Amino acid sequence: MSLTLRTISREQHLAYIQSLPSASHMQVPAWADVKAEWRSENLGWFDDRTGELVGAGLVLYRQLPKIKRYLAYLPEGPVINWFAPNLQDWIEPMLAHLKQQGAFSVKMGPPVVIRRWDATSIKQGIQNPDVKRLRDIEADHIEPRAFEVADKLRRMGWQQGEDGGAGFGDVQPRYVFQVPLANRSLEEVHKNFNQLWRRNIKKAEKAGVEVVQGGYQDLEEWQRLYEITAVRDHFRPRPLSYFQRMWTALNTEDPNRMRLYFARHNGVNLSAATMLIVGGHVWYSYGASDNIGREVRPSNAMQWRMLRDAYALGATVYDLRGISDSLDETDHLFGLIQFKVGTGGQAAEYLGEWDFPLNKLLHKALDIYMSRR
């Protein structure tokens, strides 16, 4: 198949995303409005034979301080046929185009899963003192074609990013935790939860925890819980304006793109979460909780409700997003994987982020600049 790449309109881009079973929420046109500090462009790949749009990518451009050169970033994209035998015919025109646009370096995150581990294998790994990382456990599912993609990218001159596997902040997580929903009943999903999760869901029900959906006007309450979480977990919270912008941008594009949930007890909100929806893929995106009321297990109740809602929407996967690949119980991120493994889903490893230095000198300068931040 011979291809032509060109800039497309947001409308064309959105129509293409809507024609697919799903795509990353960072590859919908509205994500450009969420990341307002970046310049953006919508790219389209066309089949020369039919003139049909067969791939799309949201590119975010970040300008280097003081010079008119850009880092071009395609988070969890582009949305193309990654297993195409002629992958270079998709990628090379993109590089040429981005160079023309003033990019000195390109970063992308192929949405390709390389390995999956079932919850039972991870639990066994946690109990084994010799196992320190997810990769020390034999994967339950391997995608051989993903290795071919990595091979082709290396041959083209792409370099694999060193994200350390934790993937928090602006670098997208390489390891995520997902609950598959396709061809499963809700009863099966619930049965797959570990005992602690099932007990906690019951406990929350008994205590009268209710889970409700919120709207734009409730984002201030979300922010209150989120900032409590930031202090407790030692991270820098995003400002309220970021979530307001996210809500407005995403739900203007599609009224069901972003949701907000609260778990409350006796009228007091104890935990909250944001949920993102693109086709059959549903993400638990941000979570927050108070330091009080933990004994009534609001977070378990909220996740169970979100999972049921995802199921009702016809989702094929409920994605709990990033985990660290460390299985060391002393690691500060260990609690996160422990909480998510309880859902009985799978850990998935993506190909990670890849860089192509179009200008090696500026790329190196950016590396140094970023490492000092």
mmCIF file of N, CA and C in Angstrom, residues 11-133:
data_model
loop_
_atom_site.group_PDB
_atom_site.id
_atom_site.type_symbol
_atom_site.label_atom_id
_atom_site.label_comp_id
_atom_site.label_asym_id
_atom_site.label_seq_id
_atom_site.Cartn_x
_atom_site.Cartn_y
_atom_site.Cartn_z
ATOM 1 N N GLU A 11 -11.984 17.630 12.500
ATOM 2 C CA GLU A 11 -13.209 16.871 12.204
ATOM 3 C C GLU A 11 -12.856 15.527 11.540
ATOM 4 N N GLN A 12 -11.918 15.585 10.583
ATOM 5 C CA GLN A 12 -11.488 14.344 9.911
ATOM 6 C C GLN A 12 -10.838 13.397 10.921
ATOM 7 N N HIS A 13 -10.014 13.983 11.772
ATOM 8 C CA HIS A 13 -9.290 13.200 12.776
ATOM 9 C C HIS A 13 -10.281 12.514 13.725
ATOM 10 N N LEU A 14 -11.255 13.279 14.205
ATOM 11 C CA LEU A 14 -12.239 12.729 15.143
ATOM 12 C C LEU A 14 -13.069 11.633 14.479
ATOM 13 N N ALA A 15 -13.488 11.882 13.230
ATOM 14 C CA ALA A 15 -14.300 10.874 12.515
ATOM 15 C C ALA A 15 -13.509 9.578 12.371
ATOM 16 N N TYR A 16 -12.192 9.690 12.142
ATOM 17 C CA TYR A 16 -11.372 8.488 12.005
ATOM 18 C C TYR A 16 -11.295 7.737 13.336
ATOM 19 N N ILE A 17 -11.051 8.454 14.425
ATOM 20 C CA ILE A 17 -10.973 7.828 15.761
ATOM 21 C C ILE A 17 -12.299 7.129 16.084
ATOM 22 N N GLN A 18 -13.418 7.798 15.726
ATOM 23 C CA GLN A 18 -14.738 7.228 16.022
ATOM 24 C C GLN A 18 -15.033 5.975 15.189
ATOM 25 N N SER A 19 -14.297 5.794 14.100
ATOM 26 C CA SER A 19 -14.526 4.605 13.251
ATOM 27 C C SER A 19 -13.790 3.376 13.795
ATOM 28 N N LEU A 20 -12.941 3.570 14.804
ATOM 29 C CA LEU A 20 -12.118 2.474 15.339
ATOM 30 C C LEU A 20 -12.746 1.879 16.596
ATOM 31 N N PRO A 21 -12.364 0.640 16.954
ATOM 32 C CA PRO A 21 -12.864 0.065 18.215
ATOM 33 C C PRO A 21 -12.442 0.911 19.424
ATOM 34 N N SER A 22 -11.200 1.471 19.373
ATOM 35 C CA SER A 22 -10.767 2.400 20.414
ATOM 36 C C SER A 22 -9.411 2.976 20.023
ATOM 37 N N ALA A 23 -8.982 3.993 20.771
ATOM 38 C CA ALA A 23 -7.651 4.589 20.597
ATOM 39 C C ALA A 23 -7.321 5.255 21.923
ATOM 40 N N SER A 24 -6.079 5.646 22.102
ATOM 41 C CA SER A 24 -5.710 6.303 23.359
ATOM 42 C C SER A 24 -6.441 7.636 23.505
ATOM 43 N N HIS A 25 -6.791 7.972 24.749
ATOM 44 C CA HIS A 25 -7.437 9.273 24.992
ATOM 45 C C HIS A 25 -6.482 10.431 24.691
ATOM 46 N N MET A 26 -5.176 10.127 24.550
ATOM 47 C CA MET A 26 -4.205 11.175 24.229
ATOM 48 C C MET A 26 -4.046 11.356 22.723
ATOM 49 N N GLN A 27 -4.819 10.608 21.963
ATOM 50 C CA GLN A 27 -4.772 10.755 20.511
ATOM 51 C C GLN A 27 -6.097 11.264 19.947
ATOM 52 N N VAL A 28 -6.996 11.733 20.813
ATOM 53 C CA VAL A 28 -8.214 12.372 20.301
ATOM 54 C C VAL A 28 -7.893 13.857 20.082
ATOM 55 N N PRO A 29 -8.510 14.490 19.088
ATOM 56 C CA PRO A 29 -8.168 15.891 18.797
ATOM 57 C C PRO A 29 -8.263 16.819 20.010
ATOM 58 N N ALA A 30 -9.251 16.583 20.883
ATOM 59 C CA ALA A 30 -9.457 17.485 22.032
ATOM 60 C C ALA A 30 -8.306 17.448 23.032
ATOM 61 N N TRP A 31 -7.476 16.394 22.978
ATOM 62 C CA TRP A 31 -6.339 16.335 23.915
ATOM 63 C C TRP A 31 -5.406 17.532 23.707
ATOM 64 N N ALA A 32 -5.398 18.060 22.470
ATOM 65 C CA ALA A 32 -4.585 19.251 22.172
ATOM 66 C C ALA A 32 -5.034 20.439 23.023
ATOM 67 N N ASP A 33 -6.346 20.528 23.303
ATOM 68 C CA ASP A 33 -6.870 21.638 24.120
ATOM 69 C C ASP A 33 -6.536 21.447 25.590
ATOM 70 N N VAL A 34 -6.413 20.168 25.998
ATOM 71 C CA VAL A 34 -6.025 19.884 27.386
ATOM 72 C C VAL A 34 -4.580 20.331 27.586
ATOM 73 N N LYS A 35 -3.735 20.041 26.608
ATOM 74 C CA LYS A 35 -2.310 20.404 26.667
ATOM 75 C C LYS A 35 -2.108 21.759 25.998
ATOM 76 N N ALA A 36 -2.750 22.781 26.558
ATOM 77 C CA ALA A 36 -2.810 24.094 25.905
ATOM 78 C C ALA A 36 -1.449 24.758 25.736
ATOM 79 N N GLU A 37 -0.448 24.331 26.537
ATOM 80 C CA GLU A 37 0.867 24.988 26.435
ATOM 81 C C GLU A 37 1.697 24.447 25.263
ATOM 82 N N TRP A 38 1.163 23.441 24.558
ATOM 83 C CA TRP A 38 1.836 22.894 23.380
ATOM 84 C C TRP A 38 1.085 23.355 22.131
ATOM 85 N N ARG A 39 1.787 23.555 21.035
ATOM 86 C CA ARG A 39 1.145 23.772 19.745
ATOM 87 C C ARG A 39 0.765 22.382 19.228
ATOM 88 N N SER A 40 -0.262 22.288 18.395
ATOM 89 C CA SER A 40 -0.656 20.944 17.959
ATOM 90 C C SER A 40 -0.945 20.877 16.474
ATOM 91 N N GLU A 41 -0.935 19.664 15.966
ATOM 92 C CA GLU A 41 -1.256 19.421 14.553
ATOM 93 C C GLU A 41 -1.882 18.030 14.442
ATOM 94 N N ASN A 42 -2.825 17.898 13.518
ATOM 95 C CA ASN A 42 -3.473 16.603 13.275
ATOM 96 C C ASN A 42 -2.937 16.061 11.958
ATOM 97 N N LEU A 43 -2.359 14.870 12.017
ATOM 98 C CA LEU A 43 -1.796 14.256 10.816
ATOM 99 C C LEU A 43 -2.683 13.120 10.338
ATOM 100 N N GLY A 44 -2.736 12.946 9.021
ATOM 101 C CA GLY A 44 -3.506 11.836 8.447
ATOM 102 C C GLY A 44 -2.698 11.097 7.403
ATOM 103 N N TRP A 45 -2.813 9.771 7.414
ATOM 104 C CA TRP A 45 -2.191 8.921 6.383
ATOM 105 C C TRP A 45 -3.291 8.474 5.427
ATOM 106 N N PHE A 46 -3.073 8.663 4.130
ATOM 107 C CA PHE A 46 -4.082 8.294 3.132
ATOM 108 C C PHE A 46 -3.558 7.177 2.224
ATOM 109 N N ASP A 47 -4.440 6.240 1.920
ATOM 110 C CA ASP A 47 -4.117 5.176 0.972
ATOM 111 C C ASP A 47 -4.214 5.776 -0.431
ATOM 112 N N ASP A 48 -3.095 5.793 -1.167
ATOM 113 C CA ASP A 48 -3.061 6.429 -2.495
ATOM 114 C C ASP A 48 -4.037 5.796 -3.472
ATOM 115 N N ARG A 49 -4.301 4.495 -3.267
ATOM 116 C CA ARG A 49 -5.156 3.780 -4.222
ATOM 117 C C ARG A 49 -6.608 4.208 -4.075
ATOM 118 N N THR A 50 -7.067 4.321 -2.815
ATOM 119 C CA THR A 50 -8.500 4.591 -2.594
ATOM 120 C C THR A 50 -8.761 6.019 -2.121
ATOM 121 N N GLY A 51 -7.705 6.718 -1.689
ATOM 122 C CA GLY A 51 -7.875 8.073 -1.146
ATOM 123 C C GLY A 51 -8.436 8.062 0.271
ATOM 124 N N GLU A 52 -8.532 6.863 0.861
ATOM 125 C CA GLU A 52 -9.152 6.702 2.179
ATOM 126 C C GLU A 52 -8.159 7.035 3.302
ATOM 127 N N LEU A 53 -8.674 7.648 4.367
ATOM 128 C CA LEU A 53 -7.857 7.941 5.552
ATOM 129 C C LEU A 53 -7.648 6.625 6.318
ATOM 130 N N VAL A 54 -6.384 6.223 6.493
ATOM 131 C CA VAL A 54 -6.107 4.916 7.106
ATOM 132 C C VAL A 54 -5.267 5.016 8.389
ATOM 133 N N GLY A 55 -4.957 6.241 8.812
ATOM 134 C CA GLY A 55 -4.191 6.420 10.049
ATOM 135 C C GLY A 55 -4.243 7.877 10.460
ATOM 136 N N ALA A 56 -4.055 8.143 11.750
ATOM 137 C CA ALA A 56 -4.077 9.533 12.220
ATOM 138 C C ALA A 56 -3.148 9.686 13.414
ATOM 139 N N GLY A 57 -2.708 10.911 13.631
ATOM 140 C CA GLY A 57 -1.833 11.166 14.782
ATOM 141 C C GLY A 57 -2.009 12.579 15.291
ATOM 142 N N LEU A 58 -2.072 12.712 16.605
ATOM 143 C CA LEU A 58 -2.067 14.045 17.216
ATOM 144 C C LEU A 58 -0.624 14.343 17.604
ATOM 145 N N VAL A 59 -0.073 15.413 17.042
ATOM 146 C CA VAL A 59 1.298 15.823 17.370
ATOM 147 C C VAL A 59 1.235 17.061 18.248
ATOM 148 N N LEU A 60 1.971 17.024 19.341
ATOM 149 C CA LEU A 60 2.102 18.193 20.216
ATOM 150 C C LEU A 60 3.515 18.732 20.033
ATOM 151 N N TYR A 61 3.625 20.049 19.829
ATOM 152 C CA TYR A 61 4.944 20.668 19.639
ATOM 153 C C TYR A 61 5.281 21.536 20.848
ATOM 154 N N ARG A 62 6.438 21.271 21.445
ATOM 155 C CA ARG A 62 6.902 22.103 22.569
ATOM 156 C C ARG A 62 8.153 22.843 22.100
ATOM 157 N N GLN A 63 8.108 24.177 22.189
ATOM 158 C CA GLN A 63 9.244 24.978 21.705
ATOM 159 C C GLN A 63 10.409 24.948 22.688
ATOM 160 N N LEU A 64 11.620 24.865 22.142
ATOM 161 C CA LEU A 64 12.821 24.948 22.978
ATOM 162 C C LEU A 64 12.963 26.379 23.463
ATOM 163 N N PRO A 65 13.455 26.608 24.699
ATOM 164 C CA PRO A 65 13.644 27.984 25.167
ATOM 165 C C PRO A 65 14.538 28.767 24.194
ATOM 166 N N LYS A 66 14.055 29.943 23.812
ATOM 167 C CA LYS A 66 14.829 30.919 23.021
ATOM 168 C C LYS A 66 15.042 30.618 21.527
ATOM 169 N N ILE A 67 14.767 29.403 21.044
ATOM 170 C CA ILE A 67 14.928 29.190 19.600
ATOM 171 C C ILE A 67 13.674 28.570 18.998
ATOM 172 N N LYS A 68 13.500 28.806 17.699
ATOM 173 C CA LYS A 68 12.279 28.334 17.024
ATOM 174 C C LYS A 68 12.420 26.889 16.559
ATOM 175 N N ARG A 69 12.772 26.006 17.490
ATOM 176 C CA ARG A 69 12.837 24.587 17.172
ATOM 177 C C ARG A 69 11.977 23.846 18.197
ATOM 178 N N TYR A 70 11.430 22.713 17.782
ATOM 179 C CA TYR A 70 10.417 22.065 18.613
ATOM 180 C C TYR A 70 10.728 20.602 18.896
ATOM 181 N N LEU A 71 10.247 20.154 20.049
ATOM 182 C CA LEU A 71 10.142 18.726 20.321
ATOM 183 C C LEU A 71 8.745 18.343 19.825
ATOM 184 N N ALA A 72 8.654 17.348 18.933
ATOM 185 C CA ALA A 72 7.355 16.874 18.443
ATOM 186 C C ALA A 72 7.016 15.592 19.203
ATOM 187 N N TYR A 73 5.821 15.569 19.815
ATOM 188 C CA TYR A 73 5.457 14.458 20.695
ATOM 189 C C TYR A 73 4.111 13.883 20.282
ATOM 190 N N LEU A 74 4.079 12.557 20.078
ATOM 191 C CA LEU A 74 2.810 11.860 19.779
ATOM 192 C C LEU A 74 2.543 10.910 20.938
ATOM 193 N N PRO A 75 1.838 11.382 21.995
ATOM 194 C CA PRO A 75 1.614 10.524 23.166
ATOM 195 C C PRO A 75 0.711 9.341 22.826
ATOM 196 N N GLU A 76 1.208 8.132 23.118
ATOM 197 C CA GLU A 76 0.456 6.897 22.854
ATOM 198 C C GLU A 76 -0.053 6.844 21.421
ATOM 199 N N GLY A 77 0.764 7.331 20.513
ATOM 200 C CA GLY A 77 0.412 7.349 19.106
ATOM 201 C C GLY A 77 1.666 7.320 18.261
ATOM 202 N N PRO A 78 1.490 7.435 16.916
ATOM 203 C CA PRO A 78 0.242 7.674 16.192
ATOM 204 C C PRO A 78 -0.647 6.430 16.102
ATOM 205 N N VAL A 79 -1.878 6.652 15.641
ATOM 206 C CA VAL A 79 -2.854 5.571 15.499
ATOM 207 C C VAL A 79 -2.765 5.073 14.055
ATOM 208 N N ILE A 80 -1.839 4.118 13.869
ATOM 209 C CA ILE A 80 -1.601 3.568 12.532
ATOM 210 C C ILE A 80 -1.572 2.038 12.637
ATOM 211 N N ASN A 81 -1.383 1.366 11.501
ATOM 212 C CA ASN A 81 -1.247 -0.090 11.534
ATOM 213 C C ASN A 81 0.205 -0.430 11.882
ATOM 214 N N TRP A 82 0.471 -0.622 13.175
ATOM 215 C CA TRP A 82 1.833 -0.850 13.640
ATOM 216 C C TRP A 82 2.406 -2.172 13.154
ATOM 217 N N PHE A 83 1.531 -3.101 12.775
ATOM 218 C CA PHE A 83 2.017 -4.406 12.326
ATOM 219 C C PHE A 83 2.142 -4.483 10.799
ATOM 220 N N ALA A 84 2.020 -3.336 10.133
ATOM 221 C CA ALA A 84 2.158 -3.315 8.670
ATOM 222 C C ALA A 84 3.567 -3.767 8.289
ATOM 223 N N PRO A 85 3.682 -4.625 7.262
ATOM 224 C CA PRO A 85 5.020 -5.080 6.870
ATOM 225 C C PRO A 85 5.918 -3.927 6.420
ATOM 226 N N ASN A 86 5.270 -2.863 5.858
ATOM 227 C CA ASN A 86 6.045 -1.715 5.360
ATOM 228 C C ASN A 86 6.011 -0.558 6.362
ATOM 229 N N LEU A 87 6.325 -0.841 7.632
ATOM 230 C CA LEU A 87 6.194 0.188 8.683
ATOM 231 C C LEU A 87 6.963 1.466 8.336
ATOM 232 N N GLN A 88 8.129 1.312 7.685
ATOM 233 C CA GLN A 88 8.922 2.517 7.369
ATOM 234 C C GLN A 88 8.170 3.455 6.420
ATOM 235 N N ASP A 89 7.258 2.902 5.594
ATOM 236 C CA ASP A 89 6.495 3.771 4.683
ATOM 237 C C ASP A 89 5.473 4.627 5.439
ATOM 238 N N TRP A 90 5.156 4.228 6.666
ATOM 239 C CA TRP A 90 4.283 5.037 7.530
ATOM 240 C C TRP A 90 5.110 6.062 8.301
ATOM 241 N N ILE A 91 6.252 5.617 8.808
ATOM 242 C CA ILE A 91 7.028 6.433 9.748
ATOM 243 C C ILE A 91 7.904 7.480 9.054
ATOM 244 N N GLU A 92 8.536 7.094 7.924
ATOM 245 C CA GLU A 92 9.489 8.033 7.311
ATOM 246 C C GLU A 92 8.850 9.334 6.810
ATOM 247 N N PRO A 93 7.667 9.256 6.145
ATOM 248 C CA PRO A 93 7.038 10.527 5.740
ATOM 249 C C PRO A 93 6.684 11.407 6.948
ATOM 250 N N MET A 94 6.356 10.763 8.080
ATOM 251 C CA MET A 94 6.044 11.531 9.303
ATOM 252 C C MET A 94 7.284 12.292 9.777
ATOM 253 N N LEU A 95 8.428 11.605 9.788
ATOM 254 C CA LEU A 95 9.669 12.261 10.217
ATOM 255 C C LEU A 95 10.016 13.430 9.296
ATOM 256 N N ALA A 96 9.868 13.209 7.987
ATOM 257 C CA ALA A 96 10.171 14.269 7.013
ATOM 258 C C ALA A 96 9.264 15.475 7.249
ATOM 259 N N HIS A 97 7.991 15.202 7.488
ATOM 260 C CA HIS A 97 7.023 16.283 7.711
ATOM 261 C C HIS A 97 7.346 17.057 8.998
ATOM 262 N N LEU A 98 7.661 16.316 10.070
ATOM 263 C CA LEU A 98 7.922 16.971 11.357
ATOM 264 C C LEU A 98 9.203 17.804 11.306
ATOM 265 N N LYS A 99 10.180 17.327 10.530
ATOM 266 C CA LYS A 99 11.428 18.072 10.361
ATOM 267 C C LYS A 99 11.129 19.405 9.661
ATOM 268 N N GLN A 100 10.270 19.309 8.647
ATOM 269 C CA GLN A 100 9.842 20.516 7.901
ATOM 270 C C GLN A 100 9.162 21.522 8.824
ATOM 271 N N GLN A 101 8.460 20.993 9.837
ATOM 272 C CA GLN A 101 7.728 21.852 10.783
ATOM 273 C C GLN A 101 8.651 22.462 11.853
ATOM 274 N N GLY A 102 9.948 22.143 11.783
ATOM 275 C CA GLY A 102 10.889 22.729 12.741
ATOM 276 C C GLY A 102 11.191 21.840 13.931
ATOM 277 N N ALA A 103 10.818 20.550 13.843
ATOM 278 C CA ALA A 103 11.108 19.645 14.968
ATOM 279 C C ALA A 103 12.584 19.252 14.938
ATOM 280 N N PHE A 104 13.222 19.246 16.110
ATOM 281 C CA PHE A 104 14.608 18.780 16.206
ATOM 282 C C PHE A 104 14.647 17.358 16.771
ATOM 283 N N SER A 105 13.519 16.935 17.365
ATOM 284 C CA SER A 105 13.446 15.604 17.949
ATOM 285 C C SER A 105 11.992 15.163 17.983
ATOM 286 N N VAL A 106 11.776 13.856 17.777
ATOM 287 C CA VAL A 106 10.404 13.315 17.782
ATOM 288 C C VAL A 106 10.319 12.249 18.867
ATOM 289 N N LYS A 107 9.254 12.306 19.640
ATOM 290 C CA LYS A 107 8.998 11.288 20.669
ATOM 291 C C LYS A 107 7.620 10.712 20.394
ATOM 292 N N MET A 108 7.520 9.383 20.405
ATOM 293 C CA MET A 108 6.205 8.758 20.194
ATOM 294 C C MET A 108 6.070 7.528 21.097
ATOM 295 N N GLY A 109 4.851 7.107 21.297
ATOM 296 C CA GLY A 109 4.591 5.933 22.139
ATOM 297 C C GLY A 109 3.720 4.942 21.406
ATOM 298 N N PRO A 110 4.328 4.018 20.658
ATOM 299 C CA PRO A 110 3.513 3.038 19.926
ATOM 300 C C PRO A 110 2.523 2.329 20.855
ATOM 301 N N PRO A 111 1.219 2.370 20.538
ATOM 302 C CA PRO A 111 0.226 1.716 21.408
ATOM 303 C C PRO A 111 0.204 0.209 21.162
ATOM 304 N N VAL A 112 1.362 -0.419 21.368
ATOM 305 C CA VAL A 112 1.529 -1.843 21.079
ATOM 306 C C VAL A 112 1.910 -2.565 22.367
ATOM 307 N N VAL A 113 1.114 -3.557 22.755
ATOM 308 C CA VAL A 113 1.411 -4.332 23.969
ATOM 309 C C VAL A 113 2.357 -5.475 23.601
ATOM 310 N N ILE A 114 3.415 -5.632 24.393
ATOM 311 C CA ILE A 114 4.430 -6.639 24.100
ATOM 312 C C ILE A 114 4.252 -7.904 24.957
ATOM 313 N N ARG A 115 3.871 -7.699 26.251
ATOM 314 C CA ARG A 115 3.666 -8.844 27.164
ATOM 315 C C ARG A 115 2.500 -8.573 28.101
ATOM 316 N N ARG A 116 1.889 -9.664 28.573
ATOM 317 C CA ARG A 116 0.859 -9.555 29.612
ATOM 318 C C ARG A 116 1.099 -10.606 30.690
ATOM 319 N N TRP A 117 0.835 -10.206 31.934
ATOM 320 C CA TRP A 117 0.933 -11.134 33.066
ATOM 321 C C TRP A 117 -0.407 -11.190 33.779
ATOM 322 N N ASP A 118 -0.920 -12.375 34.029
ATOM 323 C CA ASP A 118 -2.171 -12.524 34.771
ATOM 324 C C ASP A 118 -1.928 -12.262 36.258
ATOM 325 N N ALA A 119 -3.000 -11.887 36.947
ATOM 326 C CA ALA A 119 -2.899 -11.544 38.374
ATOM 327 C C ALA A 119 -2.294 -12.684 39.199
ATOM 328 N N THR A 120 -2.670 -13.931 38.887
ATOM 329 C CA THR A 120 -2.156 -15.068 39.678
ATOM 330 C C THR A 120 -0.634 -15.191 39.556
ATOM 331 N N SER A 121 -0.105 -14.974 38.348
ATOM 332 C CA SER A 121 1.350 -15.041 38.149
ATOM 333 C C SER A 121 2.042 -13.931 38.936
ATOM 334 N N ILE A 122 1.436 -12.750 38.960
ATOM 335 C CA ILE A 122 2.048 -11.618 39.683
ATOM 336 C C ILE A 122 2.049 -11.905 41.180
ATOM 337 N N LYS A 123 0.925 -12.464 41.677
ATOM 338 C CA LYS A 123 0.849 -12.794 43.116
ATOM 339 C C LYS A 123 1.938 -13.796 43.497
ATOM 340 N N GLN A 124 2.140 -14.798 42.654
ATOM 341 C CA GLN A 124 3.207 -15.779 42.920
ATOM 342 C C GLN A 124 4.567 -15.094 42.903
ATOM 343 N N GLY A 125 4.733 -14.165 41.971
ATOM 344 C CA GLY A 125 5.991 -13.423 41.874
ATOM 345 C C GLY A 125 6.265 -12.601 43.116
ATOM 346 N N ILE A 126 5.200 -11.974 43.658
ATOM 347 C CA ILE A 126 5.352 -11.143 44.865
ATOM 348 C C ILE A 126 5.803 -12.023 46.039
ATOM 349 N N GLN A 127 5.304 -13.263 46.066
ATOM 350 C CA GLN A 127 5.658 -14.165 47.188
ATOM 351 C C GLN A 127 7.056 -14.776 47.042
ATOM 352 N N ASN A 128 7.628 -14.676 45.852
ATOM 353 C CA ASN A 128 8.945 -15.274 45.604
ATOM 354 C C ASN A 128 10.050 -14.238 45.868
ATOM 355 N N PRO A 129 10.908 -14.464 46.875
ATOM 356 C CA PRO A 129 11.924 -13.466 47.230
ATOM 357 C C PRO A 129 12.938 -13.173 46.119
ATOM 358 N N ASP A 130 13.084 -14.111 45.164
ATOM 359 C CA ASP A 130 14.036 -13.889 44.066
ATOM 360 C C ASP A 130 13.484 -12.945 42.993
ATOM 361 N N VAL A 131 12.175 -12.749 43.014
ATOM 362 C CA VAL A 131 11.551 -11.907 41.993
ATOM 363 C C VAL A 131 11.517 -10.457 42.469
ATOM 364 N N LYS A 132 12.182 -9.593 41.716
ATOM 365 C CA LYS A 132 12.249 -8.171 42.099
ATOM 366 C C LYS A 132 11.408 -7.288 41.187
ATOM 367 N N ARG A 133 11.257 -7.728 39.929
ATOM 368 C CA ARG A 133 10.525 -6.918 38.953
ATOM 369 C C ARG A 133 9.556 -7.798 38.164
#
